[in-house]
């Protein structure tokens, strides 16, 4: 009997990740750019089994296959304008890591910092360097295998050319001290990635970024971002974006 290759398989999440990004704005454009970012991968009830992750602790890095869940109904075009090209030059959608994709799938490489076997939700993976929105559905987890996955001499197009892009950050001590000590370096590195879209780069524009329970507001030009306010998110009446 000939196999029906037209059938579509429905895939469902095996886990969700908890991160400090309740909103898309501010998330690094690639995984690993800010290694200090941490996340907790909480499995769905059917996969909360130690047997499912036996041996995973033998690896230092993981591949996550996940869904751009905030873009489910967004239109997908053949050409996109990558932010790293200033939002002016076009590339084919399959030549970019654009979140607006035909099947909305994302791929991230994260560090495996540990496994919490005693968590109430069953074994929880503790990861670093994640570029995912809080609550993002994860469809699969695979170990990163250096000899097969690393290609040191591969060409990286404009992504490689802009891998070291960053911007100076001025963070007044008074406002920095409002953040818990363990978050300060991480927030600085996130801001140094310059999360602004092209339309937000007009000098004097106040931009707000949610990070965990904090709302961080800043202004900037082409050379520097300056933090102008730090507040607990429940104390902030208006989130500027």
Short mmCIF file of N, CA, C and O in Angstrom, two decimals, residues 31-170:
data_model
loop_
_atom_site.label_atom_id
_atom_site.label_comp_id
_atom_site.label_asym_id
_atom_site.label_seq_id
_atom_site.Cartn_x
_atom_site.Cartn_y
_atom_site.Cartn_z
N UNK A 31 20.67 33.01 20.46
CA UNK A 31 21.03 32.37 21.72
C UNK A 31 22.53 32.48 21.96
O UNK A 31 23.32 32.57 21.02
N UNK A 32 22.92 32.52 23.22
CA UNK A 32 24.32 32.54 23.59
C UNK A 32 24.97 33.91 23.61
O UNK A 32 26.10 34.05 24.09
N UNK A 33 24.29 34.95 23.11
CA UNK A 33 24.89 36.28 23.10
C UNK A 33 25.06 36.83 24.51
O UNK A 33 25.97 37.61 24.77
N UNK A 34 24.14 36.44 25.40
CA UNK A 34 24.24 36.85 26.81
C UNK A 34 24.21 35.56 27.64
O UNK A 34 23.14 35.11 28.06
N UNK A 35 25.37 34.95 27.87
CA UNK A 35 25.41 33.67 28.58
C UNK A 35 24.79 33.73 29.98
O UNK A 35 24.33 32.71 30.50
N UNK A 36 24.80 34.93 30.58
CA UNK A 36 24.29 35.07 31.95
C UNK A 36 22.77 34.91 32.05
O UNK A 36 22.23 34.73 33.15
N UNK A 37 22.06 35.02 30.94
CA UNK A 37 20.61 34.83 30.97
C UNK A 37 20.31 33.38 31.34
O UNK A 37 20.88 32.44 30.77
N UNK A 38 19.40 33.19 32.28
CA UNK A 38 19.06 31.84 32.72
C UNK A 38 17.60 31.53 32.42
O UNK A 38 16.77 32.42 32.28
N UNK A 39 17.31 30.24 32.35
CA UNK A 39 15.95 29.79 32.11
C UNK A 39 15.72 28.44 32.76
O UNK A 39 16.68 27.70 33.05
N UNK A 40 14.46 28.12 32.98
CA UNK A 40 14.07 26.83 33.55
C UNK A 40 13.15 26.14 32.56
O UNK A 40 12.09 26.67 32.21
N UNK A 41 13.53 24.96 32.12
CA UNK A 41 12.69 24.20 31.19
C UNK A 41 11.85 23.22 32.01
O UNK A 41 12.37 22.30 32.64
N UNK A 42 10.55 23.48 32.00
CA UNK A 42 9.60 22.68 32.78
C UNK A 42 8.84 21.77 31.82
O UNK A 42 8.16 22.24 30.90
N UNK A 43 8.95 20.48 32.01
CA UNK A 43 8.31 19.52 31.12
C UNK A 43 6.80 19.46 31.33
O UNK A 43 6.30 19.70 32.44
N UNK A 44 6.11 19.13 30.27
CA UNK A 44 4.67 18.84 30.37
C UNK A 44 4.50 17.56 31.19
O UNK A 44 5.42 16.73 31.26
N UNK A 45 3.34 17.38 31.84
CA UNK A 45 3.17 16.23 32.76
C UNK A 45 3.56 14.88 32.17
O UNK A 45 4.16 14.04 32.86
N UNK A 46 3.28 14.66 30.88
CA UNK A 46 3.58 13.36 30.28
C UNK A 46 5.07 13.06 30.21
O UNK A 46 5.48 11.90 30.07
N UNK A 47 5.91 14.11 30.30
CA UNK A 47 7.35 13.93 30.15
C UNK A 47 8.12 14.28 31.42
O UNK A 47 9.35 14.43 31.38
N UNK A 48 7.42 14.39 32.53
CA UNK A 48 8.08 14.67 33.80
C UNK A 48 8.61 13.37 34.42
O UNK A 48 8.20 12.93 35.49
N UNK A 49 9.55 12.78 33.70
CA UNK A 49 10.10 11.49 34.10
C UNK A 49 11.61 11.55 34.03
O UNK A 49 12.17 11.98 33.01
N UNK A 50 12.27 11.11 35.07
CA UNK A 50 13.73 11.09 35.05
C UNK A 50 14.24 10.22 33.92
O UNK A 50 15.32 10.48 33.35
N UNK A 51 13.49 9.18 33.55
CA UNK A 51 13.92 8.28 32.48
C UNK A 51 14.07 9.01 31.15
O UNK A 51 14.90 8.63 30.33
N UNK A 52 13.27 10.07 30.95
CA UNK A 52 13.29 10.78 29.66
C UNK A 52 14.56 11.61 29.48
O UNK A 52 14.90 11.98 28.35
N UNK A 53 15.25 11.94 30.58
CA UNK A 53 16.45 12.77 30.48
C UNK A 53 17.69 12.05 31.00
O UNK A 53 18.73 12.67 31.20
N UNK A 54 17.59 10.75 31.19
CA UNK A 54 18.73 9.99 31.68
C UNK A 54 19.91 10.15 30.72
O UNK A 54 19.78 9.94 29.51
N UNK A 55 21.06 10.55 31.23
CA UNK A 55 22.24 10.74 30.40
C UNK A 55 22.42 12.16 29.90
O UNK A 55 23.49 12.50 29.38
N UNK A 56 21.40 13.00 30.06
CA UNK A 56 21.50 14.37 29.55
C UNK A 56 22.58 15.16 30.27
O UNK A 56 23.20 16.06 29.68
N UNK A 57 22.84 14.83 31.52
CA UNK A 57 23.85 15.55 32.29
C UNK A 57 25.26 15.34 31.74
O UNK A 57 26.21 16.04 32.14
N UNK A 58 25.43 14.43 30.81
CA UNK A 58 26.74 14.17 30.21
C UNK A 58 27.08 15.19 29.12
O UNK A 58 28.19 15.19 28.60
N UNK A 59 26.12 16.05 28.79
CA UNK A 59 26.33 17.06 27.74
C UNK A 59 26.40 18.45 28.37
O UNK A 59 25.77 18.72 29.39
N UNK A 60 27.13 19.34 27.72
CA UNK A 60 27.26 20.72 28.22
C UNK A 60 26.26 21.67 27.56
O UNK A 60 25.93 22.71 28.12
N UNK A 61 25.79 21.32 26.36
CA UNK A 61 24.91 22.20 25.59
C UNK A 61 23.76 21.40 25.00
O UNK A 61 23.88 20.19 24.76
N UNK A 62 22.65 22.11 24.75
CA UNK A 62 21.46 21.49 24.20
C UNK A 62 20.94 22.30 23.03
O UNK A 62 21.08 23.53 22.97
N UNK A 63 20.30 21.61 22.09
CA UNK A 63 19.50 22.27 21.05
C UNK A 63 18.04 22.27 21.51
O UNK A 63 17.52 21.24 21.94
N UNK A 64 17.39 23.42 21.39
CA UNK A 64 15.96 23.53 21.67
C UNK A 64 15.24 23.83 20.36
O UNK A 64 15.63 24.74 19.63
N UNK A 65 14.21 23.07 20.07
CA UNK A 65 13.34 23.35 18.93
C UNK A 65 12.02 23.84 19.50
O UNK A 65 11.37 23.14 20.28
N UNK A 66 11.63 25.04 19.13
CA UNK A 66 10.51 25.70 19.81
C UNK A 66 9.65 26.49 18.84
O UNK A 66 9.93 26.56 17.65
N UNK A 67 8.60 27.09 19.38
CA UNK A 67 7.64 27.83 18.55
C UNK A 67 7.70 29.33 18.85
O UNK A 67 7.73 29.74 20.00
N UNK A 68 7.68 30.13 17.76
CA UNK A 68 7.48 31.57 17.91
C UNK A 68 6.00 31.77 18.21
O UNK A 68 5.21 32.14 17.35
N UNK A 69 5.61 31.53 19.45
CA UNK A 69 4.20 31.46 19.81
C UNK A 69 3.48 32.80 19.71
O UNK A 69 2.25 32.85 19.60
N UNK A 70 4.23 33.92 19.75
CA UNK A 70 3.60 35.24 19.64
C UNK A 70 3.37 35.65 18.19
O UNK A 70 2.85 36.73 17.93
N UNK A 71 3.77 34.81 17.24
CA UNK A 71 3.64 35.17 15.82
C UNK A 71 2.75 34.21 15.05
O UNK A 71 2.84 34.11 13.83
N UNK A 72 1.88 33.49 15.75
CA UNK A 72 1.08 32.44 15.10
C UNK A 72 0.23 32.98 13.96
O UNK A 72 0.05 32.32 12.93
N UNK A 73 -0.34 34.15 14.12
CA UNK A 73 -1.25 34.69 13.11
C UNK A 73 -0.62 35.78 12.26
O UNK A 73 -1.29 36.43 11.47
N UNK A 74 0.69 35.98 12.42
CA UNK A 74 1.36 37.03 11.66
C UNK A 74 1.58 36.58 10.22
O UNK A 74 1.86 35.41 9.95
N UNK A 75 1.43 37.50 9.25
CA UNK A 75 1.67 37.14 7.85
C UNK A 75 3.14 36.81 7.61
O UNK A 75 4.03 37.40 8.23
N UNK A 76 3.39 35.86 6.72
CA UNK A 76 4.75 35.46 6.40
C UNK A 76 5.05 35.85 4.96
O UNK A 76 4.28 35.57 4.05
N UNK A 77 6.16 36.54 4.76
CA UNK A 77 6.55 37.00 3.44
C UNK A 77 7.83 36.30 2.99
O UNK A 77 8.63 35.85 3.81
N UNK A 78 8.03 36.24 1.68
CA UNK A 78 9.22 35.60 1.13
C UNK A 78 10.48 36.40 1.44
O UNK A 78 11.56 35.84 1.59
N UNK A 79 10.35 37.72 1.55
CA UNK A 79 11.49 38.58 1.85
C UNK A 79 11.27 39.30 3.16
O UNK A 79 10.14 39.70 3.47
N UNK A 80 12.34 39.47 3.93
CA UNK A 80 12.27 40.16 5.21
C UNK A 80 13.41 41.17 5.30
O UNK A 80 14.34 41.15 4.49
N UNK A 81 13.33 42.07 6.30
CA UNK A 81 14.37 43.09 6.48
C UNK A 81 15.03 42.88 7.84
O UNK A 81 14.53 43.34 8.87
N UNK A 82 16.15 42.16 7.89
CA UNK A 82 16.82 41.85 9.17
C UNK A 82 17.24 43.11 9.92
O UNK A 82 17.79 44.05 9.33
N UNK A 83 17.00 43.16 11.24
CA UNK A 83 17.41 44.33 12.04
C UNK A 83 18.90 44.62 11.96
O UNK A 83 19.33 45.77 12.01
N UNK A 84 19.73 43.58 11.85
CA UNK A 84 21.17 43.77 11.80
C UNK A 84 21.63 44.43 10.50
O UNK A 84 22.77 44.86 10.39
N UNK A 85 20.73 44.54 9.54
CA UNK A 85 21.03 45.27 8.31
C UNK A 85 20.32 46.61 8.31
O UNK A 85 20.08 47.20 7.26
N UNK A 86 19.96 47.06 9.51
CA UNK A 86 19.34 48.38 9.65
C UNK A 86 17.88 48.44 9.27
O UNK A 86 17.28 49.51 9.23
N UNK A 87 17.27 47.28 9.01
CA UNK A 87 15.86 47.27 8.63
C UNK A 87 15.59 47.86 7.26
O UNK A 87 14.47 48.22 6.94
N UNK A 88 16.64 47.93 6.43
CA UNK A 88 16.49 48.54 5.10
C UNK A 88 16.77 47.56 3.96
O UNK A 88 16.16 47.62 2.92
N UNK A 89 17.71 46.65 4.19
CA UNK A 89 18.07 45.67 3.16
C UNK A 89 17.23 44.41 3.31
O UNK A 89 16.97 43.96 4.43
N UNK A 90 16.82 43.84 2.20
CA UNK A 90 15.98 42.65 2.23
C UNK A 90 16.81 41.38 2.00
O UNK A 90 17.81 41.38 1.30
N UNK A 91 16.34 40.30 2.63
CA UNK A 91 16.89 38.97 2.41
C UNK A 91 15.72 37.99 2.35
O UNK A 91 14.64 38.25 2.86
N UNK A 92 15.96 36.84 1.72
CA UNK A 92 14.93 35.81 1.70
C UNK A 92 14.69 35.27 3.09
O UNK A 92 15.62 35.17 3.90
N UNK A 93 13.46 34.93 3.40
CA UNK A 93 13.13 34.48 4.76
C UNK A 93 13.98 33.28 5.16
O UNK A 93 14.37 33.13 6.33
N UNK A 94 14.33 32.41 4.18
CA UNK A 94 15.12 31.23 4.52
C UNK A 94 16.61 31.53 4.60
O UNK A 94 17.40 30.64 4.91
N UNK A 95 17.00 32.79 4.35
CA UNK A 95 18.39 33.21 4.50
C UNK A 95 18.56 34.02 5.77
O UNK A 95 19.58 34.68 5.96
N UNK A 96 17.56 33.99 6.66
CA UNK A 96 17.58 34.75 7.90
C UNK A 96 17.07 33.90 9.05
O UNK A 96 16.57 32.79 8.85
N UNK A 97 17.16 34.46 10.25
CA UNK A 97 16.57 33.83 11.44
C UNK A 97 15.30 34.58 11.85
O UNK A 97 14.95 34.60 13.03
N UNK A 98 14.64 35.19 10.90
CA UNK A 98 13.43 35.96 11.18
C UNK A 98 12.41 35.12 11.96
O UNK A 98 12.22 33.93 11.66
N UNK A 99 11.72 35.72 12.95
CA UNK A 99 10.69 34.98 13.68
C UNK A 99 9.41 34.76 12.87
O UNK A 99 8.57 33.95 13.25
N UNK A 100 9.28 35.47 11.75
CA UNK A 100 8.09 35.34 10.91
C UNK A 100 8.37 34.29 9.84
O UNK A 100 8.85 34.58 8.75
N UNK A 101 8.05 33.02 10.17
CA UNK A 101 8.41 31.88 9.33
C UNK A 101 7.19 31.06 8.99
O UNK A 101 6.18 31.08 9.72
N UNK A 102 7.25 30.29 7.89
CA UNK A 102 6.08 29.51 7.48
C UNK A 102 5.53 28.60 8.57
O UNK A 102 4.31 28.49 8.74
N UNK A 103 6.40 27.95 9.34
CA UNK A 103 5.93 27.05 10.39
C UNK A 103 6.25 27.56 11.79
O UNK A 103 6.01 26.85 12.78
N UNK A 104 6.79 28.77 11.89
CA UNK A 104 7.00 29.40 13.20
C UNK A 104 7.92 28.65 14.13
O UNK A 104 7.76 28.72 15.36
N UNK A 105 8.91 27.93 13.58
CA UNK A 105 9.82 27.16 14.43
C UNK A 105 11.11 27.92 14.69
O UNK A 105 11.67 28.55 13.79
N UNK A 106 11.59 27.84 15.93
CA UNK A 106 12.85 28.45 16.32
C UNK A 106 13.84 27.39 16.74
O UNK A 106 13.46 26.27 17.13
N UNK A 107 15.13 27.72 16.66
CA UNK A 107 16.19 26.80 17.04
C UNK A 107 17.20 27.56 17.89
O UNK A 107 17.70 28.61 17.48
N UNK A 108 17.50 27.06 19.08
CA UNK A 108 18.44 27.72 19.97
C UNK A 108 19.39 26.71 20.59
O UNK A 108 19.00 25.60 20.93
N UNK A 109 20.64 27.14 20.74
CA UNK A 109 21.63 26.35 21.45
C UNK A 109 21.85 26.98 22.82
O UNK A 109 22.19 28.16 22.91
N UNK A 110 21.64 26.23 23.88
CA UNK A 110 21.78 26.75 25.24
C UNK A 110 22.74 25.87 26.03
O UNK A 110 22.99 24.71 25.67
N UNK A 111 23.29 26.44 27.08
CA UNK A 111 24.13 25.64 27.98
C UNK A 111 23.24 24.93 29.00
O UNK A 111 22.23 25.47 29.45
N UNK A 112 23.63 23.72 29.34
CA UNK A 112 22.93 22.99 30.40
C UNK A 112 23.69 23.25 31.70
O UNK A 112 24.75 22.69 31.93
N UNK A 113 23.12 24.11 32.54
CA UNK A 113 23.77 24.49 33.80
C UNK A 113 23.51 23.49 34.92
O UNK A 113 24.26 23.46 35.91
N UNK A 114 22.46 22.71 34.78
CA UNK A 114 22.15 21.74 35.82
C UNK A 114 20.76 21.17 35.63
O UNK A 114 20.00 21.57 34.74
N UNK A 115 20.43 20.20 36.48
CA UNK A 115 19.10 19.57 36.46
C UNK A 115 18.59 19.54 37.89
O UNK A 115 19.27 19.03 38.80
N UNK A 116 17.40 20.10 38.09
CA UNK A 116 16.78 20.09 39.41
C UNK A 116 15.80 18.92 39.47
O UNK A 116 14.67 19.01 38.98
N UNK A 117 16.26 17.82 40.07
CA UNK A 117 15.42 16.63 40.15
C UNK A 117 14.37 16.73 41.24
O UNK A 117 13.41 15.95 41.26
N UNK A 118 14.53 17.70 42.15
CA UNK A 118 13.62 17.81 43.28
C UNK A 118 12.55 18.89 43.10
O UNK A 118 11.79 19.19 44.02
N UNK A 119 12.49 19.49 41.91
CA UNK A 119 11.50 20.54 41.66
C UNK A 119 10.09 19.97 41.74
O UNK A 119 9.87 18.80 41.39
N UNK A 120 9.11 20.77 42.19
CA UNK A 120 7.73 20.29 42.28
C UNK A 120 7.18 19.83 40.94
O UNK A 120 6.31 18.95 40.88
N UNK A 121 7.69 20.42 39.84
CA UNK A 121 7.19 20.07 38.50
C UNK A 121 7.94 18.89 37.90
O UNK A 121 7.88 18.66 36.69
N UNK A 122 8.66 18.14 38.72
CA UNK A 122 9.44 17.03 38.18
C UNK A 122 10.82 17.53 37.79
O UNK A 122 11.18 18.67 38.08
N UNK A 123 11.63 16.72 37.13
CA UNK A 123 12.96 17.18 36.72
C UNK A 123 12.86 18.44 35.87
O UNK A 123 12.12 18.49 34.89
N UNK A 124 13.60 19.48 36.26
CA UNK A 124 13.61 20.75 35.54
C UNK A 124 15.03 21.02 35.05
O UNK A 124 15.98 20.89 35.82
N UNK A 125 15.16 21.40 33.77
CA UNK A 125 16.47 21.71 33.21
C UNK A 125 16.79 23.17 33.45
O UNK A 125 15.98 24.05 33.18
N UNK A 126 17.98 23.44 33.97
CA UNK A 126 18.45 24.80 34.21
C UNK A 126 19.42 25.15 33.10
O UNK A 126 20.47 24.50 32.95
N UNK A 127 19.07 26.16 32.30
CA UNK A 127 19.86 26.46 31.11
C UNK A 127 20.34 27.90 31.11
O UNK A 127 19.80 28.76 31.81
N UNK A 128 21.35 28.18 30.30
CA UNK A 128 21.90 29.52 30.17
C UNK A 128 21.97 29.95 28.72
O UNK A 128 22.06 29.13 27.81
N UNK A 129 21.94 31.28 28.53
CA UNK A 129 22.07 31.83 27.18
C UNK A 129 20.83 31.73 26.32
O UNK A 129 20.91 31.89 25.10
N UNK A 130 19.67 31.50 26.93
CA UNK A 130 18.45 31.32 26.15
C UNK A 130 17.93 32.63 25.59
O UNK A 130 17.99 33.66 26.25
N UNK A 131 17.40 32.58 24.38
CA UNK A 131 16.83 33.77 23.72
C UNK A 131 15.33 33.57 23.51
O UNK A 131 14.81 33.81 22.42
N UNK A 132 14.64 33.12 24.54
CA UNK A 132 13.23 32.76 24.43
C UNK A 132 12.35 33.58 25.36
O UNK A 132 12.74 33.90 26.49
N UNK A 133 11.14 33.84 24.88
CA UNK A 133 10.11 34.51 25.66
C UNK A 133 9.64 33.59 26.79
O UNK A 133 9.58 32.37 26.62
N UNK A 134 9.30 34.17 27.93
CA UNK A 134 8.77 33.38 29.04
C UNK A 134 7.52 32.61 28.60
O UNK A 134 6.61 33.18 28.03
N UNK A 135 7.52 31.31 28.86
CA UNK A 135 6.38 30.48 28.52
C UNK A 135 6.43 29.87 27.13
O UNK A 135 5.49 29.18 26.72
N UNK A 136 7.51 30.08 26.40
CA UNK A 136 7.62 29.56 25.04
C UNK A 136 7.47 28.05 25.01
O UNK A 136 8.13 27.34 25.78
N UNK A 137 6.63 27.51 24.11
CA UNK A 137 6.49 26.06 23.98
C UNK A 137 7.73 25.46 23.32
O UNK A 137 8.22 25.99 22.32
N UNK A 138 8.21 24.37 23.87
CA UNK A 138 9.35 23.65 23.31
C UNK A 138 8.86 22.31 22.77
O UNK A 138 8.20 21.55 23.47
N UNK A 139 9.22 22.04 21.51
CA UNK A 139 8.76 20.81 20.86
C UNK A 139 9.75 19.66 20.99
O UNK A 139 9.37 18.50 20.94
N UNK A 140 11.03 19.99 21.12
CA UNK A 140 12.01 18.91 21.23
C UNK A 140 13.30 19.46 21.84
O UNK A 140 13.58 20.66 21.75
N UNK A 141 14.05 18.57 22.45
CA UNK A 141 15.35 18.88 23.05
C UNK A 141 16.33 17.83 22.57
O UNK A 141 16.05 16.63 22.65
N UNK A 142 17.46 18.28 22.04
CA UNK A 142 18.47 17.35 21.56
C UNK A 142 19.83 17.77 22.10
O UNK A 142 20.12 18.97 22.23
N UNK A 143 20.69 16.82 22.42
CA UNK A 143 22.04 17.18 22.88
C UNK A 143 22.87 17.78 21.76
O UNK A 143 22.76 17.36 20.60
N UNK A 144 23.68 18.77 22.10
CA UNK A 144 24.63 19.36 21.16
C UNK A 144 25.86 18.47 21.12
O UNK A 144 26.46 18.18 22.16
N UNK A 145 26.26 18.05 19.92
CA UNK A 145 27.40 17.16 19.76
C UNK A 145 28.49 17.92 18.99
O UNK A 145 28.34 18.19 17.80
N UNK A 146 29.56 18.31 19.65
CA UNK A 146 30.56 19.20 19.04
C UNK A 146 31.11 18.71 17.71
O UNK A 146 31.21 19.47 16.75
N UNK A 147 31.48 17.42 17.60
CA UNK A 147 32.13 16.98 16.37
C UNK A 147 31.19 17.01 15.16
O UNK A 147 31.63 17.17 14.02
N UNK A 148 29.89 16.89 15.43
CA UNK A 148 28.93 16.89 14.33
C UNK A 148 28.28 18.25 14.11
O UNK A 148 27.95 18.61 12.97
N UNK A 149 28.08 19.00 15.19
CA UNK A 149 27.31 20.25 15.09
C UNK A 149 28.17 21.48 14.85
O UNK A 149 27.68 22.49 14.35
N UNK A 150 29.44 21.44 15.22
CA UNK A 150 30.30 22.62 15.07
C UNK A 150 30.98 22.62 13.70
O UNK A 150 31.54 21.61 13.28
N UNK A 151 30.93 23.76 13.02
CA UNK A 151 31.58 23.94 11.73
C UNK A 151 32.39 25.23 11.78
O UNK A 151 31.91 26.29 11.37
N UNK A 152 33.62 25.18 12.32
CA UNK A 152 34.40 26.40 12.55
C UNK A 152 34.65 27.23 11.30
O UNK A 152 34.83 28.45 11.39
N UNK A 153 34.68 26.60 10.13
CA UNK A 153 35.02 27.33 8.90
C UNK A 153 33.78 27.68 8.07
O UNK A 153 33.91 28.10 6.91
N UNK A 154 32.60 27.52 8.64
CA UNK A 154 31.38 27.84 7.89
C UNK A 154 31.26 29.35 7.67
O UNK A 154 31.74 30.15 8.47
N UNK A 155 30.61 29.73 6.57
CA UNK A 155 30.37 31.14 6.28
C UNK A 155 29.07 31.59 6.94
O UNK A 155 28.08 30.88 6.90
N UNK A 156 29.08 32.79 7.50
CA UNK A 156 27.93 33.25 8.26
C UNK A 156 27.25 34.50 7.72
O UNK A 156 26.41 35.09 8.41
N UNK A 157 27.60 34.94 6.52
CA UNK A 157 26.96 36.09 5.88
C UNK A 157 26.93 37.29 6.83
O UNK A 157 27.83 37.50 7.62
N UNK A 158 25.81 38.07 6.79
CA UNK A 158 25.75 39.30 7.59
C UNK A 158 25.70 39.00 9.09
O UNK A 158 26.08 39.83 9.91
N UNK A 159 25.23 37.80 9.46
CA UNK A 159 25.19 37.45 10.88
C UNK A 159 26.58 37.40 11.47
O UNK A 159 26.83 37.88 12.58
N UNK A 160 27.53 36.84 10.73
CA UNK A 160 28.91 36.77 11.19
C UNK A 160 29.53 38.15 11.25
O UNK A 160 30.27 38.49 12.18
N UNK A 161 29.20 38.97 10.25
CA UNK A 161 29.77 40.32 10.19
C UNK A 161 29.32 41.19 11.36
O UNK A 161 30.04 42.11 11.77
N UNK A 162 28.15 40.89 11.90
CA UNK A 162 27.60 41.73 12.98
C UNK A 162 27.60 41.02 14.33
O UNK A 162 26.95 41.48 15.27
N UNK A 163 28.33 39.91 14.45
CA UNK A 163 28.24 39.12 15.69
C UNK A 163 28.74 39.88 16.91
O UNK A 163 28.32 39.60 18.04
N UNK A 164 29.68 40.82 16.70
CA UNK A 164 30.24 41.53 17.84
C UNK A 164 29.63 42.92 18.03
O UNK A 164 30.14 43.72 18.82
N UNK A 165 28.55 43.20 17.31
CA UNK A 165 27.91 44.51 17.45
C UNK A 165 27.41 44.71 18.89
O UNK A 165 26.80 43.82 19.48
N UNK A 166 27.69 45.87 19.44
CA UNK A 166 27.14 46.23 20.74
C UNK A 166 27.20 47.75 20.86
O UNK A 166 27.81 48.43 20.04
N UNK A 167 26.53 48.25 21.88
CA UNK A 167 26.48 49.69 22.10
C UNK A 167 26.87 49.98 23.55
O UNK A 167 26.65 49.14 24.44
N UNK A 168 27.47 51.14 23.77
CA UNK A 168 27.82 51.53 25.13
C UNK A 168 26.55 51.77 25.95
O UNK A 168 25.52 52.20 25.41
N UNK A 169 26.62 51.49 27.23
CA UNK A 169 25.47 51.67 28.13
C UNK A 169 25.89 52.53 29.32
O UNK A 169 26.87 52.20 30.01
N UNK A 170 25.16 53.60 29.55
CA UNK A 170 25.37 54.43 30.74
C UNK A 170 24.24 54.12 31.73
O UNK A 170 23.06 54.35 31.43
#
